[in-house]
Short mmCIF file of C-alpha atoms in Angstrom, two decimals:
data_model
loop_
_atom_site.label_atom_id
_atom_site.label_comp_id
_atom_site.label_asym_id
_atom_site.label_seq_id
_atom_site.Cartn_x
_atom_site.Cartn_y
_atom_site.Cartn_z
CA MET C 1 -11.37 32.71 -6.68
CA LYS C 2 -13.24 29.61 -5.50
CA ASN C 3 -16.61 29.40 -3.80
CA ASN C 4 -17.41 33.06 -4.38
CA LEU C 5 -20.54 32.98 -2.25
CA ILE C 6 -21.94 30.55 0.29
CA TYR C 7 -25.46 31.41 1.42
CA GLY C 8 -24.98 34.91 0.03
CA LYS C 9 -21.78 35.52 1.98
CA VAL C 10 -18.11 35.50 1.05
CA PRO C 11 -16.57 32.31 2.50
CA PRO C 12 -13.91 32.55 5.23
CA GLN C 13 -10.59 33.42 3.61
CA ALA C 14 -7.34 35.32 4.16
CA LYS C 15 -6.12 36.47 0.76
CA GLU C 16 -3.46 38.82 2.13
CA LEU C 17 -1.93 36.06 4.23
CA GLU C 18 -1.96 33.69 1.25
CA SER C 19 0.06 36.25 -0.70
CA ALA C 20 2.45 36.74 2.21
CA VAL C 21 3.08 33.01 2.60
CA LEU C 22 3.71 32.43 -1.12
CA GLY C 23 6.00 35.46 -1.32
CA ALA C 24 8.02 34.28 1.67
CA ILE C 25 8.45 30.82 0.14
CA MET C 26 9.79 32.37 -3.06
CA LEU C 27 12.30 34.53 -1.18
CA GLU C 28 13.59 32.25 1.58
CA LYS C 29 14.62 28.65 0.96
CA GLU C 30 13.71 27.48 4.49
CA ALA C 31 10.21 28.95 4.39
CA TYR C 32 8.43 26.07 2.63
CA GLY C 33 9.64 23.56 5.21
CA GLN C 34 7.88 25.53 7.94
CA VAL C 35 4.45 25.23 6.32
CA ALA C 36 4.66 21.98 4.32
CA ASP C 37 2.87 19.96 7.02
CA VAL C 38 0.19 22.63 7.51
CA LEU C 39 -0.87 23.70 4.04
CA LYS C 40 -2.08 21.78 1.02
CA PRO C 41 -2.90 23.31 -2.38
CA GLU C 42 -6.63 23.20 -1.62
CA SER C 43 -6.01 25.18 1.58
CA PHE C 44 -5.77 28.33 -0.56
CA TYR C 45 -8.92 30.29 -1.33
CA VAL C 46 -7.59 32.17 -4.36
CA LEU C 47 -7.40 29.74 -7.29
CA ALA C 48 -4.18 31.29 -8.63
CA ASN C 49 -2.56 30.86 -5.22
CA GLU C 50 -3.66 27.21 -5.11
CA THR C 51 -2.06 26.61 -8.50
CA ILE C 52 1.18 28.32 -7.46
CA TYR C 53 1.40 26.34 -4.23
CA ARG C 54 0.76 23.13 -6.16
CA ALA C 55 3.77 23.97 -8.32
CA ILE C 56 5.81 24.54 -5.14
CA VAL C 57 4.77 21.13 -3.81
CA ASN C 58 5.75 19.52 -7.12
CA LEU C 59 9.21 21.08 -6.95
CA ALA C 60 9.71 19.96 -3.36
CA ARG C 61 8.73 16.38 -4.24
CA LYS C 62 11.32 16.39 -7.01
CA ASN C 63 13.94 17.73 -4.56
CA GLN C 64 14.40 20.81 -6.69
CA PRO C 65 15.10 24.28 -5.29
CA VAL C 66 12.08 26.47 -4.65
CA ASP C 67 12.34 30.12 -5.69
CA ILE C 68 10.55 32.52 -8.00
CA LEU C 69 12.43 31.32 -11.09
CA THR C 70 11.93 27.58 -10.54
CA ILE C 71 8.28 28.16 -9.69
CA MET C 72 7.85 30.13 -12.90
CA GLN C 73 9.41 27.31 -14.94
CA GLU C 74 7.22 24.72 -13.24
CA LEU C 75 4.11 26.75 -14.03
CA ILE C 76 5.22 27.09 -17.65
CA GLY C 77 5.67 23.32 -17.82
CA LEU C 78 2.16 22.87 -16.44
CA GLY C 79 0.78 25.41 -18.89
CA LYS C 80 -0.50 27.49 -15.97
CA LEU C 81 1.71 30.57 -15.84
CA GLU C 82 -0.64 32.91 -17.67
CA SER C 83 -3.71 31.62 -15.84
CA VAL C 84 -2.23 32.64 -12.47
CA GLY C 85 -1.43 36.16 -13.68
CA GLY C 86 1.93 35.66 -15.34
CA ALA C 87 5.36 36.66 -14.13
CA ASN C 88 4.01 39.98 -12.92
CA TYR C 89 1.79 38.31 -10.32
CA LEU C 90 4.66 36.20 -8.99
CA THR C 91 6.85 39.28 -8.72
CA GLN C 92 4.12 41.19 -6.92
CA LEU C 93 3.82 38.40 -4.35
CA THR C 94 7.48 38.81 -3.40
CA LYS C 95 7.17 42.60 -3.14
CA ASP C 96 4.42 42.30 -0.53
CA VAL C 97 6.66 40.34 1.86
CA VAL C 98 8.12 42.23 4.80
CA SER C 99 9.47 39.20 6.68
CA SER C 100 8.97 35.43 6.84
CA ALA C 101 9.24 35.43 10.62
CA HIS C 102 5.52 34.83 11.07
CA ILE C 103 4.96 32.44 8.17
CA LYS C 104 3.95 29.56 10.47
CA ALA C 105 1.31 31.68 12.21
CA HIS C 106 0.04 32.88 8.83
CA ALA C 107 -0.20 29.28 7.59
CA ASP C 108 -2.20 28.25 10.65
CA ILE C 109 -4.74 31.01 9.95
CA ILE C 110 -5.03 29.98 6.29
CA ASN C 111 -5.59 26.39 7.39
CA ARG C 112 -8.34 27.41 9.83
CA MET C 113 -10.10 29.33 7.05
CA TYR C 114 -9.88 26.27 4.82
CA VAL C 115 -11.41 24.07 7.53
CA SER C 116 -14.23 26.59 7.98
CA ARG C 117 -15.01 26.45 4.26
CA GLU C 118 -15.04 22.65 4.31
CA LEU C 119 -17.42 22.68 7.27
CA LEU C 120 -19.73 25.02 5.38
CA LYS C 121 -19.75 22.58 2.46
CA VAL C 122 -20.72 19.69 4.73
CA ALA C 123 -23.40 21.80 6.38
CA GLY C 124 -24.78 22.81 2.98
CA ASN C 125 -24.91 19.19 1.88
CA ILE C 126 -26.81 18.25 5.05
CA ILE C 127 -29.34 21.04 4.54
CA ASN C 128 -29.95 20.25 0.86
CA ARG C 129 -30.35 16.51 1.36
CA ALA C 130 -32.56 16.96 4.41
CA TYR C 131 -34.85 19.30 2.47
CA ASP C 132 -34.88 16.87 -0.47
CA GLY C 133 -36.20 14.12 1.80
CA GLU C 134 -33.10 11.96 2.19
CA PRO C 135 -34.48 8.38 2.30
CA ASP C 136 -32.04 7.14 4.93
CA VAL C 137 -31.38 9.90 7.44
CA PHE C 138 -29.30 7.60 9.64
CA GLU C 139 -27.00 6.86 6.72
CA LEU C 140 -26.77 10.62 6.21
CA ILE C 141 -25.70 11.01 9.84
CA SER C 142 -23.00 8.37 9.33
CA GLU C 143 -21.83 10.12 6.18
CA VAL C 144 -21.65 13.46 7.98
CA GLU C 145 -19.63 11.93 10.81
CA ARG C 146 -17.21 10.44 8.29
CA SER C 147 -16.90 13.80 6.49
CA LEU C 148 -16.11 15.59 9.74
CA ILE C 149 -13.47 13.00 10.63
CA GLU C 150 -11.93 13.41 7.17
CA ILE C 151 -11.83 17.18 7.56
CA SER C 152 -10.20 16.79 10.95
CA ASP C 153 -7.65 14.31 9.60
CA LYS C 154 -6.80 16.46 6.58
CA SER C 155 -6.42 19.64 8.59
CA SER C 156 -4.68 18.24 11.65
CA ASN C 157 -1.22 19.54 12.38
CA ASN C 158 0.07 17.39 15.19
CA ASP C 159 3.76 17.79 15.85
CA MET C 160 6.00 14.77 16.25
CA VAL C 161 6.36 13.53 19.80
CA HIS C 162 9.73 13.61 21.56
CA ILE C 163 10.78 10.32 23.10
CA SER C 164 10.81 11.87 26.57
CA GLN C 165 7.03 12.29 26.37
CA VAL C 166 6.57 8.67 25.28
CA VAL C 167 8.87 7.49 28.08
CA HIS C 168 6.69 9.41 30.56
CA GLU C 169 3.56 7.74 29.17
CA ALA C 170 5.28 4.34 29.34
CA HIS C 171 6.18 5.00 32.98
CA ASP C 172 2.55 5.78 33.83
CA ARG C 173 1.36 2.68 31.99
CA ILE C 174 3.86 0.42 33.80
CA GLU C 175 2.87 1.88 37.17
CA ASP C 176 -0.79 1.19 36.39
CA TRP C 177 0.00 -2.40 35.46
CA SER C 178 2.13 -2.88 38.58
CA PHE C 179 -0.58 -1.50 40.85
CA GLN C 180 -3.19 -3.70 39.20
CA HIS C 181 -0.98 -6.78 39.52
CA LYS C 182 -0.40 -6.14 43.22
CA GLU C 183 -4.12 -5.65 43.81
CA ASN C 184 -5.09 -8.80 41.90
CA PRO C 185 -2.42 -10.70 39.94
CA ASP C 186 -5.06 -12.77 38.13
CA ILE C 187 -6.70 -9.79 36.40
CA PRO C 188 -5.24 -9.18 32.90
CA THR C 189 -4.21 -5.69 31.81
CA GLY C 190 -6.60 -5.72 28.85
CA VAL C 191 -10.20 -6.84 28.41
CA PRO C 192 -10.38 -10.29 30.04
CA THR C 193 -11.03 -13.25 27.75
CA GLY C 194 -12.49 -15.20 30.66
CA PHE C 195 -10.21 -18.17 30.00
CA THR C 196 -7.22 -18.53 32.30
CA ASP C 197 -4.64 -19.66 29.79
CA LEU C 198 -5.71 -17.20 27.11
CA ASP C 199 -5.55 -14.37 29.64
CA ARG C 200 -2.06 -15.44 30.67
CA ALA C 201 -0.92 -15.61 27.07
CA THR C 202 -2.51 -12.39 25.81
CA ARG C 203 -2.81 -10.29 29.01
CA GLY C 204 -6.40 -9.85 27.82
CA TRP C 205 -7.54 -8.16 24.63
CA GLN C 206 -5.34 -5.08 24.28
CA PRO C 207 -6.56 -1.61 23.20
CA GLY C 208 -5.97 -0.96 19.51
CA ASP C 209 -5.49 -4.62 18.60
CA LEU C 210 -7.22 -6.42 15.74
CA ILE C 211 -7.90 -10.03 16.73
CA LEU C 212 -8.96 -12.72 14.27
CA LEU C 213 -10.80 -15.79 15.56
CA ALA C 214 -10.82 -18.31 12.73
CA ALA C 215 -12.38 -21.76 12.35
CA ARG C 216 -14.29 -24.02 10.03
CA PRO C 217 -18.11 -24.14 10.44
CA SER C 218 -19.71 -26.18 13.25
CA VAL C 219 -16.70 -26.06 15.54
CA GLY C 220 -18.16 -23.67 18.11
CA LYS C 221 -16.83 -20.38 16.78
CA THR C 222 -20.03 -18.44 17.48
CA ALA C 223 -20.39 -20.02 20.94
CA LEU C 224 -16.84 -18.97 21.79
CA MET C 225 -17.55 -15.47 20.49
CA LEU C 226 -20.59 -15.23 22.78
CA ALA C 227 -18.52 -16.47 25.71
CA LEU C 228 -15.93 -13.77 25.02
CA ILE C 229 -18.68 -11.14 24.84
CA ARG C 230 -20.18 -12.36 28.10
CA HIS C 231 -16.82 -12.38 29.91
CA ALA C 232 -16.03 -8.86 28.69
CA ALA C 233 -19.40 -7.41 29.70
CA LEU C 234 -20.04 -9.33 32.93
CA GLY C 235 -16.61 -10.51 34.02
CA ILE C 236 -14.03 -9.19 36.47
CA LYS C 237 -13.55 -5.96 34.47
CA PRO C 238 -16.98 -5.21 32.98
CA THR C 239 -16.98 -3.10 29.84
CA VAL C 240 -19.36 -2.13 27.04
CA VAL C 241 -19.39 -4.46 24.02
CA ALA C 242 -20.68 -3.71 20.51
CA ALA C 243 -21.40 -6.85 18.49
CA TRP C 244 -22.25 -7.03 14.79
CA SER C 245 -23.85 -10.29 13.70
CA LEU C 246 -24.08 -10.50 9.92
CA GLU C 247 -25.03 -14.17 9.87
CA MET C 248 -27.47 -14.68 12.75
CA LYS C 249 -30.25 -12.54 14.24
CA ALA C 250 -29.63 -11.15 17.71
CA ILE C 251 -32.46 -13.15 19.27
CA TYR C 252 -30.80 -16.45 18.33
CA LEU C 253 -27.51 -15.27 19.77
CA VAL C 254 -29.24 -14.32 23.01
CA LEU C 255 -30.98 -17.71 23.15
CA ARG C 256 -27.55 -19.33 23.05
CA MET C 257 -26.28 -16.99 25.73
CA LEU C 258 -29.28 -17.79 27.93
CA SER C 259 -28.61 -21.50 27.46
CA ALA C 260 -25.00 -21.13 28.56
CA GLU C 261 -25.75 -18.69 31.39
CA SER C 262 -28.44 -20.86 32.99
CA ASN C 263 -27.03 -24.29 32.04
CA THR C 264 -30.25 -25.07 30.21
CA VAL C 265 -30.21 -27.32 27.15
CA LEU C 266 -30.61 -25.12 24.07
CA TYR C 267 -32.83 -27.65 22.29
CA LYS C 268 -35.34 -27.55 25.15
CA ILE C 269 -35.40 -23.74 25.03
CA GLN C 270 -35.95 -23.68 21.26
CA THR C 271 -38.70 -26.32 21.33
CA GLY C 272 -40.63 -24.99 24.33
CA ARG C 273 -39.97 -28.10 26.44
CA LEU C 274 -39.01 -26.33 29.65
CA ASP C 275 -40.79 -27.27 32.85
CA ASP C 276 -41.66 -24.63 35.45
CA ASN C 277 -38.43 -25.07 37.39
CA GLU C 278 -36.32 -24.78 34.25
CA MET C 279 -38.22 -21.69 33.16
CA ALA C 280 -37.73 -20.07 36.56
CA LYS C 281 -34.03 -20.90 36.41
CA LEU C 282 -33.78 -19.45 32.91
CA VAL C 283 -35.35 -16.19 34.07
CA LYS C 284 -33.36 -15.92 37.30
CA GLU C 285 -29.93 -17.09 36.15
CA GLY C 286 -30.15 -16.12 32.52
CA MET C 287 -32.44 -13.25 31.64
CA LYS C 288 -31.95 -11.15 34.76
CA VAL C 289 -28.16 -11.44 34.57
CA LEU C 290 -27.80 -10.79 30.84
CA SER C 291 -30.21 -7.85 30.97
CA THR C 292 -27.72 -5.96 33.14
CA ALA C 293 -24.85 -6.37 30.66
CA GLY C 294 -23.56 -3.51 28.54
CA ILE C 295 -23.95 -5.45 25.28
CA TYR C 296 -25.27 -3.86 22.09
CA PHE C 297 -26.19 -5.95 19.02
CA ASP C 298 -26.58 -4.95 15.38
CA ASP C 299 -27.89 -7.89 13.34
CA LYS C 300 -28.41 -6.32 9.92
CA SER C 301 -27.24 -8.79 7.30
CA GLU C 302 -25.65 -6.08 5.18
CA VAL C 303 -23.36 -3.65 6.92
CA SER C 304 -20.48 -1.52 5.72
CA LEU C 305 -17.38 -0.54 7.62
CA ARG C 306 -18.58 3.04 7.46
CA THR C 307 -21.67 2.10 9.49
CA ILE C 308 -19.63 0.12 12.01
CA THR C 309 -17.23 3.04 12.36
CA ALA C 310 -19.94 5.65 12.88
CA LYS C 311 -21.89 3.59 15.42
CA SER C 312 -18.73 2.60 17.29
CA ARG C 313 -17.63 6.21 17.58
CA ARG C 314 -21.00 7.21 19.00
CA LEU C 315 -21.02 4.32 21.46
CA LYS C 316 -17.46 5.08 22.53
CA LYS C 317 -18.40 8.67 23.28
CA LYS C 318 -21.72 7.86 24.94
CA GLU C 319 -21.05 4.64 26.87
CA GLY C 320 -17.28 4.14 26.94
CA LEU C 321 -17.02 1.28 24.44
CA GLY C 322 -14.49 -1.37 25.46
CA LEU C 323 -14.76 -4.14 22.84
CA ILE C 324 -16.02 -4.56 19.27
CA VAL C 325 -16.95 -8.00 17.89
CA ILE C 326 -17.85 -8.81 14.27
CA ASP C 327 -19.34 -12.12 13.08
CA TYR C 328 -18.02 -12.58 10.56
CA LEU C 329 -15.43 -10.67 8.53
CA GLN C 330 -16.04 -12.27 5.12
CA LEU C 331 -19.67 -11.08 5.18
CA MET C 332 -18.71 -7.44 5.52
CA GLU C 333 -19.01 -5.06 2.58
CA SER C 334 -16.42 -2.57 1.44
CA GLU C 335 -17.20 0.61 -0.44
CA GLY C 336 -16.00 1.56 -3.86
CA LYS C 337 -14.90 -0.61 -6.74
CA LYS C 338 -14.73 -4.36 -5.99
CA GLU C 339 -12.07 -5.73 -8.32
CA ASN C 340 -10.97 -8.72 -6.29
CA ARG C 341 -12.35 -10.34 -3.14
CA ASN C 342 -8.91 -10.81 -1.59
CA LEU C 343 -8.13 -7.13 -2.12
CA GLU C 344 -11.54 -6.18 -0.74
CA ILE C 345 -11.02 -8.25 2.42
CA GLY C 346 -7.56 -6.72 2.74
CA THR C 347 -9.08 -3.23 2.62
CA ILE C 348 -11.64 -4.18 5.27
CA SER C 349 -9.00 -5.63 7.59
CA ARG C 350 -6.76 -2.56 7.26
CA ASP C 351 -9.69 -0.25 8.00
CA LEU C 352 -10.69 -2.34 11.02
CA LYS C 353 -7.16 -2.06 12.35
CA LYS C 354 -7.27 1.72 11.86
CA LEU C 355 -10.58 1.86 13.74
CA ALA C 356 -9.17 -0.18 16.62
CA VAL C 357 -6.22 2.21 16.91
CA GLU C 358 -8.41 5.31 16.59
CA LEU C 359 -10.84 4.26 19.34
CA GLN C 360 -8.20 2.41 21.39
CA VAL C 361 -10.56 -0.54 21.56
CA PRO C 362 -9.78 -4.18 20.70
CA ILE C 363 -11.73 -5.57 17.74
CA ILE C 364 -12.44 -9.29 17.46
CA ALA C 365 -13.38 -10.34 13.94
CA LEU C 366 -14.51 -13.89 13.29
CA SER C 367 -13.18 -15.40 10.08
CA GLN C 368 -13.87 -18.51 8.04
CA LEU C 369 -11.16 -20.98 7.17
CA SER C 370 -11.12 -22.27 3.61
CA ARG C 371 -12.38 -25.75 2.79
CA GLU C 372 -8.80 -26.65 2.06
CA ALA C 373 -8.22 -26.50 5.81
CA GLU C 374 -10.17 -29.75 6.26
CA LYS C 375 -7.35 -31.62 4.55
CA HIS C 376 -4.74 -30.29 6.94
CA ILE C 377 -6.46 -30.19 10.34
CA THR C 378 -5.38 -32.78 12.88
CA TRP C 379 -6.22 -32.85 16.57
CA GLU C 380 -2.55 -32.38 17.39
CA SER C 381 -1.59 -29.60 14.99
CA GLY C 382 -4.82 -27.84 14.01
CA PRO C 383 -5.28 -25.78 10.83
CA PRO C 384 -2.37 -23.87 9.27
CA ALA C 385 -2.65 -20.07 9.17
CA TRP C 386 -2.60 -19.89 5.38
CA THR C 387 -6.07 -21.48 5.28
CA LEU C 388 -7.69 -18.18 6.27
CA ARG C 389 -10.38 -17.69 3.64
CA ASP C 390 -10.04 -14.70 1.27
CA SER C 391 -7.02 -13.90 3.37
CA GLY C 392 -5.88 -10.80 1.50
CA SER C 393 -3.67 -9.10 4.06
CA LEU C 394 -5.42 -10.54 7.13
CA GLU C 395 -2.22 -12.07 8.45
CA GLN C 396 -0.36 -8.77 8.13
CA ASP C 397 -3.06 -6.53 9.62
CA ALA C 398 -4.03 -8.70 12.59
CA ASP C 399 -2.17 -8.30 15.87
CA LEU C 400 -3.47 -11.63 17.12
CA ILE C 401 -4.76 -14.67 15.22
CA ILE C 402 -6.42 -17.56 17.03
CA MET C 403 -7.34 -20.79 15.25
CA LEU C 404 -10.10 -22.90 16.80
CA TRP C 405 -10.68 -26.56 16.00
CA GLY C 406 -12.20 -29.71 17.41
CA PRO C 407 -11.58 -33.45 17.11
CA SER C 408 -12.65 -35.33 14.02
CA ASP C 409 -14.87 -38.42 14.15
CA LYS C 410 -11.75 -40.56 13.77
CA ASP C 411 -10.06 -38.73 16.65
CA ILE C 412 -13.11 -39.35 18.86
CA GLU C 413 -13.16 -43.06 17.93
CA LYS C 414 -9.56 -43.33 19.10
CA ALA C 415 -10.07 -41.18 22.22
CA PRO C 416 -13.75 -40.72 23.21
CA GLU C 417 -12.74 -38.47 26.12
CA ILE C 418 -11.86 -35.62 23.74
CA ARG C 419 -15.38 -35.44 22.25
CA ASN C 420 -16.16 -32.22 24.17
CA LYS C 421 -12.72 -30.69 23.79
CA ARG C 422 -11.70 -27.77 21.60
CA ARG C 423 -8.26 -26.38 20.99
CA ALA C 424 -7.37 -22.78 20.32
CA ARG C 425 -3.94 -21.99 18.98
CA ILE C 426 -2.43 -18.52 18.91
CA VAL C 427 -0.64 -18.65 15.57
CA LYS C 428 0.30 -14.99 15.62
CA GLN C 429 0.69 -12.51 18.45
CA ARG C 430 2.54 -9.34 17.65
CA ASN C 431 3.45 -8.64 21.25
CA GLY C 432 3.47 -12.01 22.92
CA VAL C 433 3.75 -15.77 22.79
CA ARG C 434 2.28 -18.35 20.44
CA LEU C 435 0.84 -21.47 21.98
CA THR C 436 -2.12 -23.85 22.13
CA VAL C 437 -4.72 -24.00 24.89
CA GLU C 438 -7.45 -26.56 25.43
CA LEU C 439 -11.05 -25.66 26.27
CA ASP C 440 -14.07 -27.69 27.31
CA PHE C 441 -17.16 -27.20 25.15
CA GLN C 442 -20.63 -28.42 26.09
CA ASP C 443 -22.45 -28.19 22.79
CA SER C 444 -25.90 -28.84 24.26
CA ILE C 445 -25.78 -25.65 26.32
CA GLN C 446 -23.32 -23.73 24.11
CA LEU C 447 -20.90 -23.35 27.01
CA PHE C 448 -17.12 -22.96 26.82
CA LYS C 449 -15.08 -23.45 29.99
CA ASN C 450 -11.42 -23.58 30.96
CA GLY C 451 -10.00 -26.92 29.92
CA GLU C 452 -8.99 -29.16 32.80
CA ASP C 453 -6.19 -30.72 30.79
CA SER C 454 -5.01 -27.66 28.91
CA PRO C 455 -1.41 -28.02 27.66
CA VAL C 456 -0.65 -24.63 29.21
CA THR C 457 -0.65 -24.67 33.02
CA ASN C 458 2.02 -22.15 33.96
CA VAL C 459 3.86 -19.33 32.26
CA SER C 460 7.19 -19.45 34.06
CA ASN C 461 9.04 -20.77 31.02
CA TRP C 462 7.33 -18.68 28.36
CA LYS C 463 9.58 -16.76 26.02
CA PRO C 464 8.46 -13.85 23.84
CA ILE C 465 8.33 -14.43 20.11
CA ARG C 466 10.50 -11.76 18.52
CA ASP C 467 9.30 -12.32 14.97
CA ALA C 468 5.67 -13.18 15.52
CA ALA C 469 4.68 -12.12 12.01
CA ASN C 470 6.61 -14.96 10.41
CA PHE C 471 4.38 -17.92 10.98
#
């Protein structure tokens, strides 16, 4: 037996039901299929029963028949037959079976007992580490949250969904979209980007999507990120935004936002050169407005995905989180062994996608383009997607990839009117079109606006990209 005592008590267990389930599996060939998605070897409290069930799982994976004789041979091959009690114990298990009619109900009870034992382990770990003076109690909280999610994931037994249920959900979703369009056709179905052409192309940031915003340094990537945050939190569909800034402290981000919000030159703000009127304008049009926004910053320079996940879950539950923004992805840390940076970034991007799906919240992750991109960027074509730095599986995991670029000095010499222009190209969109839009960028006040001469002015001739992943 495992875990004989926890806090002086016998842990939750159902030994008789374990015997009944194993006996039924040995006697009836259909029995294992009824419990395979409910029980795992570790679900069993009695160690011998865990070993026997592990042998059953091995047989099933090898597509071999499961009965008392094949189980016995598998245990012999594993060198475990005698340790579980020999052939006599297997025979006794079959004798205790009256019927397999209730095997599913028995398995559910065994699973609940297993979950209870796992919860007791987590609780014990919390108590011990708290008494020992855990140096970082907030990290302990994050670890506990992760452990509880893992227990829930491991023990969940959600049945497959029939298409009729999904069709019903699709009907409700379409009706919601139709009602919203009739009320205001200009409001996107997702979180608004705040830019007309991007909203038309993307329908706003969609729940569960991972969005990459990639550019070379000094193009305006952070300014665009702040504009997107502002439009999400204070736009036509206000929502709560959680922003992680691994490169810049929150105060410097807010200074940029104040500059854009009040149309005040950032240099004058940073050097204390504001006159009384400008200061009053900054307070009235900047500080008072931004203070009402549901924006939360975390500017720790070192942050793991585990921390982002834990804090996002809490904010989702407490405030109704609507958007997550990370600046920038290559500065994030993964946990575990770090063999290769590309693989590490790939792990981070996959986990971010999982988090977006779990919370049903769009995640925008800023990403650096490699230096190689400089050789290939032109004002007309922009950077190719393969220049994503440490790309790993970024292209595969992202639902939407947007490349941002500006004109070079040579481009500006040829056409001075494009000095304050930026272009954003959707190079991948899993559920929509790929295109380029033009934005106006006033660097002095860190302000992005809809481009007056954007190549995209109407969507009547747009066609969906069927194979958006192949770019």
